[in-house]
Amino acid sequence: MSLTKIEQLFKAKLALLQQQGISKGNEKIITGRKAAIDGFGPRYFLDGYRDQAFLRMNSNSYLGLTEHPQLIQAEAEAVERFGTGPGAVRFISGTYQSHVELEKKLAQFHGRDAAMIMSAAYATMIGVLPQFISDETLVVSDALNHNCIINAIRLAHPVRKEVYAHADMKALDHILAANKGQVRRVCVVTDGIFSMRGDHASLDQINSCCQRHEAGYEEGIITVVDDSHGVGAFGQTGRGTEEYCGGKADILIATLGKAFGVNGGYVAASSVVIAYLRETAPLYIYSNPITPAEAAAAIAALDIVDSQEGLGLLEKLRSLSERLRTGLERLDFETLSGEHPIVPILVRDTEKTSALVSHLFAHQILATGLNYPVVPKGGQEIRLQVSAEHTEKDVDYLLSVLAKFNR
Ligand SMILES: Cc1ncc(COP(=O)(O)O)c(C=O)c1O
């Protein structure tokens, strides 16, 4: 037995990624954080870049809650009380008071009967989606859905999969009309906020389209929405795409690791569905939950989002995102309209995307370039992510650096 042959294959693939300019390369290591000062938000230190402090425009911590004293205190107290890890999966002896409390709060937050937490949103999608897909189910999926949805569908082996062009409601309608009588059940699955672009699925339109066709399917049409980038960051009170569009998913999946500033994933639905998932979803049954302390921190995050402070943070996030979008348009960068704190610069070229990322880095700004195959060819972009921990001065600094880029 030896790894020699497989390693040769791997080396060739790694070299190809580098040659194509799409390798992710060495990860940057955060070694410290400098608190906000002089009207600027916090800065981050990186291993190998002594004395330079970076503005982080590529964090999912949209409300800046990862450093919030209430979350830190809640997590620290829960560590003291419960220890560092759950020590078992949920049904053995890994269910702690904070897990159950968090599930109740999440259900309330989303106006559902019940919720169930898992180790990550990715794991939630992989664990949950296949439970709704039989071998007589058609799955209908948006072309820009997140990788976790694509892999969950692969795992589920539906009888058929149809992918509609991004946000194309006519195409969805056509698929639902055309498949009547051919499958017993349909599962329509979409991101709420699309993670690469910050635009959103029109959940109201998806729902009315599904309602129009529901009677044509013996076991109905089920909508599954992953709103990992939407919850806590979008909608007047942070309820995400559902709140913004005024339409509810049958099954809502989201993360605790972005706007809520902690870690973990969850699904919110009816009591029957959640009871069924606790008995059947393998990544719930056979894999540890988040730590009791993480659950305690997430409870604190929900409390903040649902307070005056939370409303203020959401308002600030909207206003900074708007400032950035307007500034980009003024500088003639192509971006997308919207209210979400993901603000893309559509560069549409791999080399130029890399050059712009390097330019920003040289000016102590961390931003992520997204190249094929993460985004479709021609959709190469820089994804800028605004956070409530940023300030107007931060956004203006970013815009001044972008203005200096030689295009
Ligand atoms: C739509 C979507 N779903 C799931 C995830 C994964 O979230 P988690 O880190 O909780 O697994 C992401 C993260 O990028 C995402 O954008």
XYZ file of C-alpha atoms and ligand atoms in Angstrom:
423
model
C 0.000 0.000 0.000
C 1.257 3.440 -0.833
C 0.095 6.980 -1.533
C 2.722 7.536 -4.218
C 0.440 7.114 -7.225
C -2.504 9.089 -5.872
C -0.166 11.843 -4.698
C 1.130 12.205 -8.244
C -2.437 12.747 -9.438
C -3.137 15.214 -6.655
C 0.063 17.151 -7.384
C -0.884 17.445 -11.045
C -4.350 18.739 -10.110
C -2.914 21.250 -7.650
C -0.447 22.487 -10.291
C -3.319 22.902 -12.758
C -5.305 25.011 -10.287
C -2.277 27.263 -9.832
C -1.640 27.488 -13.530
C -5.267 28.501 -14.129
C -4.983 31.165 -11.437
C -7.841 29.664 -9.411
C -5.935 28.088 -6.532
C -7.017 29.390 -3.127
C -3.381 29.287 -2.020
C -2.079 29.728 1.490
C -4.619 30.761 4.055
C -4.059 34.069 5.796
C -3.689 33.605 9.520
C -5.273 36.166 11.817
C -3.038 36.721 14.821
C -4.782 39.589 16.553
C -7.293 42.388 16.433
C -6.984 46.115 17.016
C -10.024 47.781 18.536
C -11.897 50.537 16.709
C -10.259 53.926 17.005
C -10.504 57.470 15.533
C -13.759 56.810 13.714
C -12.404 53.681 12.014
C -13.635 50.185 12.809
C -11.464 47.321 14.077
C -8.413 46.114 12.185
C -6.848 42.657 11.993
C -3.224 41.516 12.155
C -1.955 38.718 9.942
C 0.899 36.289 10.390
C 3.852 37.456 8.265
C 2.671 41.078 7.962
C 4.047 42.678 11.063
C 2.890 46.198 11.855
C 0.179 46.193 9.203
C -3.443 46.323 10.339
C -6.058 45.145 7.859
C -9.626 46.234 7.231
C -11.652 43.042 6.897
C -14.138 43.298 4.036
C -14.616 39.550 3.741
C -16.205 38.478 6.997
C -19.693 37.021 7.327
C -20.057 38.525 10.792
C -22.524 41.074 9.434
C -23.566 42.505 12.771
C -20.074 42.372 14.270
C -21.382 40.158 17.083
C -18.323 37.885 17.310
C -16.716 40.384 19.679
C -19.870 41.459 21.486
C -19.400 41.419 25.292
C -22.816 39.797 25.836
C -21.969 36.861 23.575
C -18.514 36.475 25.070
C -19.923 36.519 28.592
C -22.699 34.043 27.743
C -20.214 31.675 26.140
C -17.699 31.995 28.995
C -20.348 31.356 31.658
C -21.641 28.320 29.784
C -18.114 26.912 29.462
C -17.740 27.241 33.235
C -21.061 25.508 33.755
C -21.063 22.811 31.085
C -17.437 22.438 29.924
C -16.032 22.779 26.434
C -17.747 20.082 24.379
C -21.034 18.154 24.327
C -19.284 14.823 24.854
C -21.918 12.871 22.907
C -24.451 13.154 20.124
C -27.855 14.550 21.032
C -29.828 11.349 21.672
C -27.061 9.687 23.714
C -26.244 12.318 26.354
C -25.245 15.388 24.332
C -28.378 17.495 24.797
C -27.807 20.446 27.141
C -30.192 23.040 28.462
C -28.734 25.726 26.181
C -29.316 23.573 23.064
C -33.001 23.185 23.896
C -33.424 26.847 24.826
C -31.767 27.934 21.608
C -34.038 25.701 19.536
C -37.103 27.245 21.199
C -35.791 30.745 20.539
C -34.977 30.010 16.909
C -38.468 28.615 16.337
C -39.995 31.749 17.879
C -37.653 34.035 15.959
C -38.780 32.537 12.653
C -42.432 32.123 13.608
C -42.295 28.319 13.434
C -43.457 25.517 15.728
C -40.008 24.023 16.157
C -36.325 24.182 15.242
C -33.373 21.813 15.400
C -29.710 22.774 15.548
C -26.830 20.963 13.902
C -23.063 21.394 13.680
C -23.180 23.716 10.629
C -25.599 24.943 7.965
C -23.772 22.815 5.408
C -24.338 19.739 7.562
C -27.955 20.775 8.075
C -28.633 20.933 4.348
C -26.855 17.615 3.724
C -28.717 16.012 6.632
C -32.150 17.489 5.984
C -32.763 17.857 2.249
C -32.511 14.125 1.401
C -35.266 13.417 3.948
C -37.714 15.219 1.645
C -36.614 13.506 -1.525
C -37.909 10.051 -2.446
C -37.124 8.122 -5.618
C -40.335 9.577 -7.033
C -39.422 13.185 -6.322
C -38.431 15.903 -8.763
C -35.962 18.408 -7.339
C -35.999 21.907 -8.785
C -32.987 24.065 -8.018
C -31.760 27.599 -8.842
C -28.595 27.581 -10.997
C -26.675 29.667 -8.443
C -27.536 27.602 -5.383
C -24.823 27.053 -2.796
C -22.555 24.030 -2.967
C -24.252 22.451 0.075
C -27.521 22.257 -1.883
C -25.831 20.778 -4.937
C -24.185 18.067 -2.852
C -27.318 17.376 -0.806
C -29.246 16.762 -4.044
C -26.506 14.393 -5.254
C -26.737 12.473 -2.012
C -30.508 12.216 -2.242
C -30.790 10.548 -5.677
C -34.083 12.148 -6.808
C -35.779 10.602 -9.824
C -35.098 13.851 -11.688
C -33.365 17.165 -11.145
C -34.192 20.358 -13.013
C -32.055 23.475 -12.697
C -33.602 26.786 -13.674
C -31.606 29.840 -14.749
C -30.873 32.054 -11.764
C -34.058 33.680 -10.403
C -35.976 32.830 -13.589
C -39.550 32.488 -12.333
C -40.905 31.740 -15.791
C -38.560 28.768 -16.042
C -39.680 27.530 -12.622
C -43.308 27.843 -13.670
C -42.596 25.949 -16.879
C -40.854 23.084 -15.030
C -43.690 22.743 -12.521
C -46.274 22.733 -15.282
C -44.385 20.237 -17.437
C -43.793 17.574 -14.785
C -47.364 17.072 -13.565
C -48.394 13.448 -13.526
C -44.794 12.315 -13.960
C -43.571 12.454 -10.362
C -45.415 12.191 -7.068
C -43.624 14.969 -5.241
C -41.604 18.111 -5.990
C -38.990 19.753 -3.818
C -38.078 23.324 -4.790
C -34.814 24.332 -3.175
C -33.082 27.697 -3.241
C -30.712 29.981 -1.403
C -32.532 32.913 0.230
C -29.654 35.328 -0.224
C -27.271 34.109 -2.926
C -23.901 34.013 -1.276
C -21.812 35.180 -4.207
C -23.898 38.193 -5.206
C -26.042 39.304 -2.280
C -29.218 39.173 -4.346
C -32.215 37.225 -3.106
C -34.726 34.639 -4.244
C -38.219 36.074 -4.689
C -39.831 33.829 -2.102
C -43.256 35.424 -2.587
C -43.176 34.596 -6.293
C -41.770 31.107 -5.709
C -44.589 30.423 -3.247
C -47.338 31.609 -5.542
C -45.862 29.597 -8.410
C -45.770 26.463 -6.209
C -49.344 27.106 -5.035
C -50.541 27.302 -8.639
C -49.133 23.852 -9.397
C -49.442 22.070 -6.042
C -52.652 20.207 -6.907
C -50.878 18.548 -9.829
C -48.654 16.510 -7.513
C -49.945 13.691 -5.336
C -47.500 14.402 -2.493
C -47.397 18.143 -3.054
C -44.615 20.681 -3.533
C -42.223 21.433 -0.688
C -40.059 24.551 -0.576
C -36.663 24.408 1.131
C -34.744 27.668 1.581
C -31.180 28.146 2.815
C -31.012 31.707 4.097
C -27.625 31.503 5.772
C -26.597 34.952 4.537
C -30.034 36.463 5.071
C -30.919 35.741 8.681
C -29.646 38.382 11.056
C -28.507 40.570 8.155
C -31.497 41.245 5.941
C -35.058 42.402 6.459
C -36.198 45.140 8.832
C -35.793 42.949 11.947
C -33.209 40.493 10.613
C -35.628 37.692 9.723
C -33.927 37.464 6.365
C -35.316 36.914 2.900
C -38.681 35.709 4.196
C -39.234 39.036 5.935
C -37.954 41.064 3.001
C -40.142 39.268 0.443
C -43.135 38.457 2.621
C -43.097 34.739 1.795
C -42.374 31.732 4.015
C -40.489 28.533 3.175
C -41.853 25.164 4.284
C -38.360 24.275 5.490
C -35.987 27.064 6.497
C -32.280 26.307 6.922
C -29.716 28.829 8.138
C -26.439 29.266 9.958
C -25.450 30.547 13.386
C -21.980 31.267 12.002
C -22.530 34.448 10.040
C -24.675 37.371 11.302
C -25.270 35.616 14.637
C -21.504 35.544 15.176
C -21.145 32.017 16.576
C -21.115 28.676 14.778
C -23.556 25.969 13.788
C -26.618 25.500 11.612
C -30.330 24.919 12.088
C -33.586 24.040 10.459
C -36.938 25.593 11.408
C -40.232 23.983 10.395
C -43.386 22.391 11.800
C -43.258 20.202 14.945
C -43.975 17.063 12.931
C -41.155 17.739 10.488
C -38.658 18.476 13.259
C -39.713 15.360 15.203
C -39.219 13.319 12.020
C -35.802 14.862 11.350
C -34.593 14.117 14.885
C -35.283 10.449 14.135
C -33.937 10.325 10.595
C -31.346 12.991 9.714
C -27.988 11.184 9.926
C -25.936 14.305 10.573
C -28.145 15.035 13.564
C -28.228 11.499 14.918
C -24.607 10.474 14.392
C -22.718 13.758 14.739
C -22.110 16.010 17.731
C -24.102 19.227 18.111
C -22.444 22.615 18.620
C -21.041 23.060 22.102
C -23.411 24.070 24.920
C -21.390 27.281 25.207
C -21.829 28.100 21.519
C -25.556 27.562 21.978
C -25.532 29.982 24.916
C -23.701 32.582 22.822
C -26.241 32.125 20.003
C -29.090 32.742 22.472
C -27.392 36.011 23.428
C -27.069 36.881 19.716
C -30.796 36.348 19.152
C -31.584 38.523 22.168
C -29.449 41.306 20.721
C -30.960 41.048 17.236
C -34.403 41.333 18.820
C -33.523 44.454 20.817
C -33.271 48.174 20.048
C -29.541 47.623 19.697
C -30.159 44.980 17.043
C -32.464 47.239 15.075
C -29.780 49.924 15.253
C -27.105 47.525 13.981
C -29.343 46.450 11.088
C -30.024 50.081 10.221
C -26.301 50.861 10.285
C -25.596 47.827 8.103
C -28.121 48.988 5.508
C -26.778 52.517 5.506
C -23.105 51.441 5.122
C -24.025 48.953 2.387
C -25.873 51.708 0.540
C -22.869 54.036 0.927
C -20.600 51.398 -0.585
C -22.947 50.596 -3.495
C -23.403 54.272 -4.351
C -19.651 54.863 -4.110
C -18.892 51.945 -6.432
C -21.373 53.207 -8.986
C -19.814 56.672 -8.791
C -16.428 55.105 -9.527
C -17.957 53.212 -12.432
C -17.460 49.746 -10.988
C -20.143 47.249 -11.989
C -22.142 46.078 -8.976
C -25.643 44.833 -8.216
C -28.435 46.847 -6.664
C -30.011 45.671 -3.438
C -29.913 46.121 0.323
C -27.840 43.157 1.425
C -24.335 43.729 2.893
C -22.760 41.471 0.249
C -21.717 44.026 -2.327
C -20.065 42.462 -5.362
C -17.730 44.148 -7.813
C -18.324 42.290 -11.059
C -14.906 42.198 -12.698
C -15.702 39.388 -15.159
C -12.056 38.439 -15.676
C -9.819 36.109 -13.623
C -6.558 38.058 -13.979
C -8.151 41.429 -13.278
C -9.948 39.982 -10.255
C -6.635 38.758 -8.832
C -4.970 42.093 -9.599
C -7.711 43.997 -7.761
C -7.512 41.679 -4.733
C -3.721 42.269 -4.634
C -4.202 46.036 -4.955
C -6.617 46.039 -2.016
C -4.304 43.833 0.044
C -1.375 46.172 -0.636
C -3.532 48.876 0.972
C -4.399 46.682 3.983
C -7.846 45.651 2.830
C -8.922 42.006 2.917
C -11.347 41.106 0.135
C -12.180 37.873 -1.618
C -11.910 37.305 -5.336
C -14.283 34.670 -6.692
C -13.207 32.951 -9.853
C -14.471 30.068 -11.956
C -15.508 27.391 -10.923
C -16.811 29.011 -7.704
C -18.725 31.424 -9.960
C -19.653 30.824 -13.615
C -17.140 31.918 -16.289
C -17.687 35.614 -16.977
C -19.038 36.106 -13.456
C -15.624 36.603 -11.809
C -16.002 39.098 -9.026
C -14.758 40.561 -5.793
C -17.178 39.947 -2.969
C -17.135 42.827 -0.503
C -19.004 42.240 2.732
C -20.069 45.119 4.900
C -20.401 44.693 8.647
C -21.997 46.824 11.327
C -18.542 46.955 12.919
C -17.377 49.050 9.942
C -17.724 52.803 9.876
C -18.358 55.409 7.193
C -14.635 56.201 7.335
C -13.846 52.546 6.575
C -16.151 52.536 3.540
C -14.704 55.838 2.329
C -11.166 54.488 2.752
C -12.085 51.391 0.738
C -13.578 53.555 -2.015
C -10.488 55.803 -2.088
C -8.268 52.726 -2.560
C -10.533 51.378 -5.304
C -10.380 54.749 -7.057
C -6.594 54.342 -7.347
C -6.850 50.980 -9.117
C -5.412 51.097 -12.598
C -8.105 49.481 -14.808
C -26.006 29.533 1.416
C -25.026 28.932 2.373
N -25.366 27.818 3.041
C -24.528 27.244 3.913
C -23.289 27.776 4.175
C -22.395 27.095 5.159
O -22.623 27.580 6.443
P -21.898 26.864 7.666
O -20.554 27.498 7.767
O -22.767 27.103 8.849
O -21.807 25.420 7.302
C -22.896 28.929 3.519
C -21.564 29.495 3.801
O -20.872 30.015 3.013
C -23.767 29.518 2.600
O -23.420 30.613 1.930
